[in-house]
Coordinates of C-alpha atoms in Angstrom, one line a residue:
M1 CA 0.0 0.0 0.0
S2 CA 1.4 3.4 -1.0
F3 CA 0.8 6.5 1.1
K4 CA 0.8 10.2 0.2
I5 CA 0.4 13.3 2.3
Y6 CA -0.8 16.6 0.8
T7 CA -0.2 19.7 2.9
D8 CA -1.0 23.4 2.6
G9 CA -0.8 26.6 4.6
S10 CA -2.8 29.8 4.3
C11 CA -2.6 33.3 5.8
H12 CA -4.8 36.3 5.7
G13 CA -2.2 39.0 5.8
N14 CA 1.4 38.2 6.4
P15 CA 1.5 38.1 9.4
G16 CA -2.1 37.6 10.3
P17 CA -4.7 34.9 11.0
G18 CA -3.7 31.7 9.3
G19 CA -4.6 28.0 8.7
W20 CA -2.9 24.7 7.9
A21 CA -4.3 21.4 6.6
F22 CA -3.1 18.0 5.6
I23 CA -4.7 15.0 3.8
V24 CA -3.3 11.4 4.1
V25 CA -4.1 9.3 1.1
A26 CA -3.7 5.5 0.7
N27 CA -4.0 4.1 -2.8
D28 CA -5.8 7.3 -3.9
E29 CA -8.4 7.0 -1.0
V30 CA -8.5 9.6 1.8
V31 CA -7.8 8.0 5.2
K32 CA -7.3 11.2 7.2
E33 CA -7.8 14.9 6.8
K34 CA -7.2 17.6 9.4
S35 CA -6.9 21.4 9.7
G36 CA -6.1 24.0 12.3
S37 CA -5.5 27.7 12.7
M38 CA -3.6 30.4 14.5
E39 CA -4.4 34.0 15.3
K40 CA -1.0 35.5 14.5
T41 CA 1.2 33.7 12.1
T42 CA 2.8 33.8 8.6
N43 CA 2.3 31.9 5.4
N44 CA 5.6 30.1 5.8
Q45 CA 4.8 29.1 9.4
M46 CA 1.5 27.6 8.3
E47 CA 3.2 25.7 5.4
L48 CA 5.7 24.3 7.9
S49 CA 2.9 23.5 10.4
A50 CA 0.9 21.6 7.8
A51 CA 3.9 19.4 6.9
I52 CA 4.7 18.8 10.6
E53 CA 1.1 17.9 11.5
G54 CA 0.8 15.6 8.6
L55 CA 4.0 13.8 9.3
F56 CA 3.3 13.6 13.0
Y57 CA -0.1 12.0 12.4
F58 CA 1.5 9.6 9.9
N59 CA 4.3 8.6 12.3
E60 CA 1.8 8.0 15.1
H61 CA -1.0 6.2 13.3
I62 CA 0.4 4.5 10.2
E63 CA 2.5 1.4 10.4
S64 CA 4.4 2.1 7.1
K65 CA 7.3 4.5 7.4
E66 CA 7.5 5.4 3.7
V67 CA 5.4 8.2 2.4
E68 CA 5.3 10.8 -0.4
L69 CA 4.6 14.3 0.7
F70 CA 3.2 16.9 -1.7
T71 CA 3.4 20.7 -1.0
D72 CA 3.1 23.8 -3.2
S73 CA 5.6 25.6 -0.9
K74 CA 9.0 26.1 -2.5
Y75 CA 10.1 27.4 0.9
V76 CA 9.4 24.0 2.5
I77 CA 10.8 21.9 -0.4
D78 CA 14.0 23.9 -0.7
G79 CA 14.4 24.1 3.1
I80 CA 14.1 20.4 3.8
N81 CA 16.0 19.2 0.8
S82 CA 18.8 21.8 0.6
W83 CA 19.1 24.7 3.0
I84 CA 18.7 22.7 6.3
H85 CA 22.0 20.9 5.8
G86 CA 23.9 24.2 5.9
W87 CA 21.8 25.6 8.7
K88 CA 22.6 22.6 11.0
K89 CA 26.3 22.8 10.2
N90 CA 26.2 26.5 11.1
N91 CA 24.4 25.9 14.4
W92 CA 21.1 27.0 12.9
R93 CA 22.5 30.1 11.2
T94 CA 22.1 31.1 7.6
S95 CA 25.0 31.6 5.2
T96 CA 25.0 35.3 6.3
K97 CA 25.3 34.2 9.9
K98 CA 21.8 35.4 10.8
P99 CA 19.4 33.2 12.9
V100 CA 17.2 30.9 10.8
K101 CA 13.7 32.1 10.7
N102 CA 11.1 29.6 12.2
E103 CA 14.0 27.7 13.7
E104 CA 11.8 25.6 16.1
L105 CA 9.4 24.6 13.4
W106 CA 12.3 23.5 11.2
K107 CA 13.9 21.5 14.0
T108 CA 10.6 19.7 14.6
L109 CA 10.1 19.0 10.9
D110 CA 13.7 17.7 10.7
E111 CA 13.2 15.4 13.6
L112 CA 10.0 13.9 12.0
N113 CA 11.8 13.7 8.6
S114 CA 14.6 11.6 10.3
K115 CA 12.1 9.1 11.7
L116 CA 10.4 8.4 8.3
T117 CA 11.4 7.8 4.7
V118 CA 9.9 10.9 3.1
N119 CA 9.9 11.6 -0.7
W120 CA 9.4 15.4 -0.9
N121 CA 7.5 16.6 -3.9
W122 CA 6.6 20.1 -5.1
V123 CA 3.2 20.5 -6.8
K124 CA 2.1 23.6 -8.5
G125 CA -0.8 25.3 -6.7
H126 CA -4.2 25.3 -8.4
S127 CA -2.9 23.1 -11.3
G128 CA -5.8 20.7 -11.2
D129 CA -4.4 18.2 -8.7
I130 CA -7.5 17.0 -6.9
F131 CA -6.0 16.4 -3.5
N132 CA -3.8 19.5 -3.6
D133 CA -6.9 21.6 -4.5
K134 CA -8.8 20.0 -1.6
V135 CA -6.1 20.6 1.0
D136 CA -5.8 24.2 -0.2
L137 CA -9.6 24.6 0.4
L138 CA -9.2 23.0 3.9
A139 CA -6.4 25.4 4.8
N140 CA -8.3 28.4 3.5
N141 CA -11.4 27.4 5.4
A142 CA -9.4 27.1 8.6
T143 CA -8.1 30.7 8.0
V144 CA -11.6 32.1 7.3
G145 CA -12.9 30.3 10.4
R146 CA -10.2 32.0 12.4
L147 CA -11.1 35.4 11.0
F148 CA -14.7 35.1 12.2
T149 CA -14.0 33.6 15.6
V150 CA -11.1 35.7 17.0
R151 CA -11.6 36.3 20.8
Q152 CA -9.0 38.5 22.4
I153 CA -8.8 39.5 26.0
F154 CA -6.8 42.7 27.0
L155 CA -5.7 42.1 30.6
D156 CA -4.0 44.1 33.3
T157 CA -3.3 43.7 37.0
E158 CA -2.4 45.9 40.0
T159 CA -0.3 44.4 42.8
T160 CA 1.0 45.1 46.3
G161 CA 4.6 45.2 45.0
L162 CA 6.9 44.2 42.2
D163 CA 7.9 40.6 42.9
P164 CA 5.5 37.6 43.7
A165 CA 8.5 35.7 44.9
Q166 CA 8.7 38.1 47.8
G167 CA 5.1 37.4 48.8
H168 CA 3.4 40.3 46.9
R169 CA -0.1 39.7 45.8
I170 CA -2.6 40.8 43.2
I171 CA -5.1 43.5 44.3
E172 CA -6.9 44.3 41.0
I173 CA -7.6 42.4 37.8
A174 CA -9.3 43.8 34.7
A175 CA -10.0 42.0 31.4
V176 CA -11.7 43.5 28.4
E177 CA -13.1 41.3 25.6
M178 CA -12.6 42.0 21.9
I179 CA -14.2 39.8 19.2
N180 CA -13.1 40.2 15.6
R181 CA -11.4 43.5 16.4
Q182 CA -14.5 45.0 18.1
V183 CA -14.4 45.7 21.8
T184 CA -17.6 44.3 23.5
N185 CA -19.4 45.2 26.7
N186 CA -18.2 41.9 28.2
Q187 CA -15.6 42.7 30.9
F188 CA -14.1 41.1 34.0
H189 CA -13.1 43.6 36.8
V190 CA -12.5 42.8 40.4
Y191 CA -10.7 44.2 43.4
I192 CA -9.0 41.6 45.7
N193 CA -8.1 41.6 49.3
P194 CA -4.3 40.8 49.3
E195 CA -4.3 39.9 53.0
R196 CA -1.0 41.8 53.4
E197 CA 0.4 45.3 53.4
I198 CA 0.9 47.3 50.2
D199 CA 4.3 48.8 49.4
E200 CA 4.3 52.6 49.5
A201 CA 5.8 52.9 46.1
A202 CA 3.1 50.6 44.6
Q203 CA 0.4 52.5 46.3
E204 CA 1.7 55.7 44.8
V205 CA 1.3 54.1 41.3
H206 CA -2.3 52.8 41.6
G207 CA -3.7 54.7 44.6
L208 CA -5.4 51.6 46.1
T209 CA -5.3 51.3 49.9
L210 CA -5.6 48.3 52.2
E211 CA -8.6 50.0 53.9
F212 CA -10.4 50.1 50.5
L213 CA -9.5 46.5 49.8
S214 CA -10.3 45.1 53.3
D215 CA -13.8 44.0 52.4
K216 CA -13.0 42.7 48.9
P217 CA -13.0 39.0 48.0
S218 CA -10.0 36.7 48.0
F219 CA -8.3 35.6 44.8
E220 CA -9.5 32.0 45.4
S221 CA -13.2 33.1 45.6
I222 CA -13.0 34.8 42.2
S223 CA -10.7 32.4 40.5
E224 CA -13.4 30.2 38.8
K225 CA -15.0 33.3 37.2
F226 CA -11.6 34.6 36.1
I227 CA -10.6 31.2 34.5
S228 CA -14.0 31.0 32.7
F229 CA -13.6 34.5 31.3
I230 CA -10.1 33.9 29.8
A231 CA -10.7 30.3 28.7
D232 CA -9.6 29.6 25.1
A233 CA -8.9 33.3 24.3
E234 CA -5.8 35.1 23.2
L235 CA -4.5 37.2 26.2
I236 CA -2.9 40.5 25.2
I237 CA -0.9 42.0 28.0
H238 CA 1.6 44.9 28.1
N239 CA 4.8 43.5 29.7
A240 CA 3.1 40.0 30.0
P241 CA 5.8 38.3 32.2
F242 CA 4.9 40.7 35.1
D243 CA 1.2 40.0 35.1
I244 CA 1.5 36.3 34.2
G245 CA 4.1 35.8 36.9
F246 CA 1.6 37.2 39.5
L247 CA -1.4 35.3 38.1
N248 CA 0.5 32.0 38.0
M249 CA 1.6 32.6 41.6
E250 CA -2.0 33.1 42.7
L251 CA -3.3 30.1 40.8
G252 CA -0.4 28.0 42.2
R253 CA -1.4 28.9 45.7
I254 CA -4.8 27.4 45.2
K255 CA -3.5 24.5 43.1
K256 CA -5.2 25.5 39.8
G257 CA -2.3 25.3 37.4
V258 CA -1.1 28.3 35.4
V259 CA -2.7 30.8 33.0
E260 CA -1.2 28.9 30.0
D261 CA -3.5 25.9 30.9
Y262 CA -6.6 28.0 30.1
A263 CA -5.7 30.7 27.6
E264 CA -5.1 29.7 23.9
V265 CA -2.1 32.0 23.6
I266 CA -0.5 34.9 25.4
T267 CA 0.7 38.0 23.4
D268 CA 3.0 40.6 24.9
S269 CA 2.1 43.9 23.4
L270 CA 5.3 45.4 24.7
V271 CA 7.4 43.0 22.6
M272 CA 5.2 44.0 19.6
A273 CA 5.7 47.7 20.3
R274 CA 9.5 47.3 20.5
E275 CA 9.5 45.6 17.2
L276 CA 7.4 48.3 15.6
R277 CA 9.2 51.2 17.4
P278 CA 12.8 50.1 18.2
G279 CA 14.8 52.4 20.4
Q280 CA 11.7 54.4 21.5
R281 CA 9.7 54.6 24.7
N282 CA 6.9 52.0 24.5
N283 CA 5.1 52.3 27.8
L284 CA 1.3 52.7 27.6
D285 CA 1.4 56.5 27.8
A286 CA 3.9 56.8 25.0
L287 CA 1.9 54.4 22.8
C288 CA -1.3 56.3 23.5
R289 CA 0.4 59.5 22.3
H290 CA 1.9 57.8 19.2
Y291 CA -1.4 56.2 18.1
G292 CA -3.7 59.1 19.1
V293 CA -5.5 57.4 21.9
D294 CA -7.0 59.7 24.5
N295 CA -5.4 58.9 27.9
S296 CA -6.3 62.1 29.6
E297 CA -8.2 60.3 32.4
R298 CA -5.1 58.2 33.3
N299 CA -3.9 60.1 36.4
L300 CA -3.2 56.8 38.2
H301 CA -2.6 53.3 37.0
G302 CA -6.0 51.4 37.0
A303 CA -6.3 47.9 35.6
L304 CA -9.7 48.5 33.9
L305 CA -8.7 51.8 32.2
D306 CA -5.4 50.5 31.2
S307 CA -7.0 47.4 29.6
L308 CA -9.3 49.6 27.6
L309 CA -6.5 51.9 26.5
L310 CA -4.4 48.9 25.5
A311 CA -7.2 47.6 23.3
E312 CA -7.3 50.9 21.5
V313 CA -3.5 51.0 21.2
F314 CA -3.5 47.4 19.9
I315 CA -5.9 48.4 17.0
G316 CA -3.4 51.2 16.1
M317 CA -0.5 48.8 16.3
T318 CA -2.2 46.3 14.0
R319 CA -3.0 48.8 11.2
G320 CA -5.8 50.8 12.8
Q321 CA -9.3 49.6 12.4
E322 CA -10.7 53.1 13.0
A323 CA -9.8 53.8 9.4
L324 CA -12.3 51.2 8.3
E325 CA -15.4 53.1 9.6
I326 CA -17.8 53.8 6.7
D327 CA -21.1 55.5 6.7
F328 CA -23.1 53.4 4.3
N329 CA -26.2 55.6 4.7
N330 CA -24.4 58.5 3.1
Q331 CA -24.0 57.5 -0.5
E332 CA -22.0 60.7 -1.4
K333 CA -19.2 59.6 0.9
L334 CA -19.0 56.3 -1.1
S335 CA -18.7 57.9 -4.5
I336 CA -15.3 58.0 -6.2
D337 CA -14.3 60.5 -8.9
F338 CA -12.0 59.1 -11.5
D339 CA -9.8 61.2 -13.8
K340 CA -11.1 60.3 -17.3
D341 CA -7.9 61.3 -18.9
I342 CA -6.0 58.9 -16.7
L343 CA -8.5 56.1 -17.5
N344 CA -8.1 56.7 -21.2
K345 CA -4.3 56.2 -20.9
L346 CA -4.6 52.9 -19.1
K347 CA -3.1 50.1 -21.2
V348 CA -5.4 47.0 -21.7
V349 CA -3.5 43.7 -22.3
S350 CA -5.7 41.1 -23.9
A351 CA -5.2 37.4 -23.4
S352 CA -3.6 35.5 -26.3
Q353 CA -5.5 32.7 -28.0
E354 CA -3.3 30.1 -26.4
E355 CA -3.9 31.6 -22.9
L356 CA -7.7 31.6 -23.5
E357 CA -7.6 27.9 -24.6
L358 CA -5.6 27.0 -21.4
H359 CA -8.1 28.9 -19.3
Q360 CA -11.0 26.9 -20.9
E361 CA -9.2 23.6 -20.2
Y362 CA -8.7 24.6 -16.5
L363 CA -12.4 25.5 -16.2
K364 CA -13.3 22.1 -17.6
K365 CA -11.2 20.4 -14.9
I366 CA -12.9 22.4 -12.2
K367 CA -16.4 21.4 -13.4
H368 CA -15.4 17.7 -13.4

């Protein structure tokens, strides 16, 4: 029995939401198909993920260790057949001594490739190959599904001090929900009794006093609601290691694991900001000024206000959704005036007879 794996990756924007898919075929019969998606990725990462997922499934569930793998990604084919040998000799550096992009994915793919006998094949995309077209559709559907089901939580905490290892505790948690880049009215906000003193320096930052917090609930009593709120969402946090460190400490005290057990992914917006604005101040106030977000009410650090501000800043950092607002009731705003002289100068290139015939042949294949 001969086996084939068809893989494909897709991405809406690069980076952006993306999907991967694979199909395992035995004697031209589909025995397994699977797809998945990620909120923030690249096309190359999805192409690699598709191959990894396909080979992982094959290695775990199929007795045979020989398989043909088909992909329309030159990046994957050239990487696994040629580039990877030099990368490994150079300790995962390119010929120009730069770190290999997607290193961990390549290492995983290389490990799977070493366990199997894989014949790697490049297939031209949309060339009429039935299984390649089908896996392309699966990957694209996974991407589209991700586009319409993106749930993000913008989260912030306030604490009694700087280091949970020194016994400091969380005193405020706020989380603001965004679905498909629209902030909803669904929020989680709670003050917590830390059952300990608050450092003077910390109190100057957030203004919360032990007297105010004395009748507030414990972390344990609000933990289930918090876990339910963040479950399966992408958490977006400015300087995430600080907040996650405190949250994991609190969860650990009550033996409820860590945040990573519940959230789908954690994104550090500070890391994103530093990549977008290297060498500049990237605290929340600086980002509000840069992206035109009104932070005039931010006299003290408050978890809820900071979460709302971060959501607005994030929109600006990811190409600004505010520019997409359109008044569909005002038709005048939708009208576009073209310069007729420019239109008359546009060059129209007609398809040749050979190109038309090839197009008709391709349409016949689709219909069948």
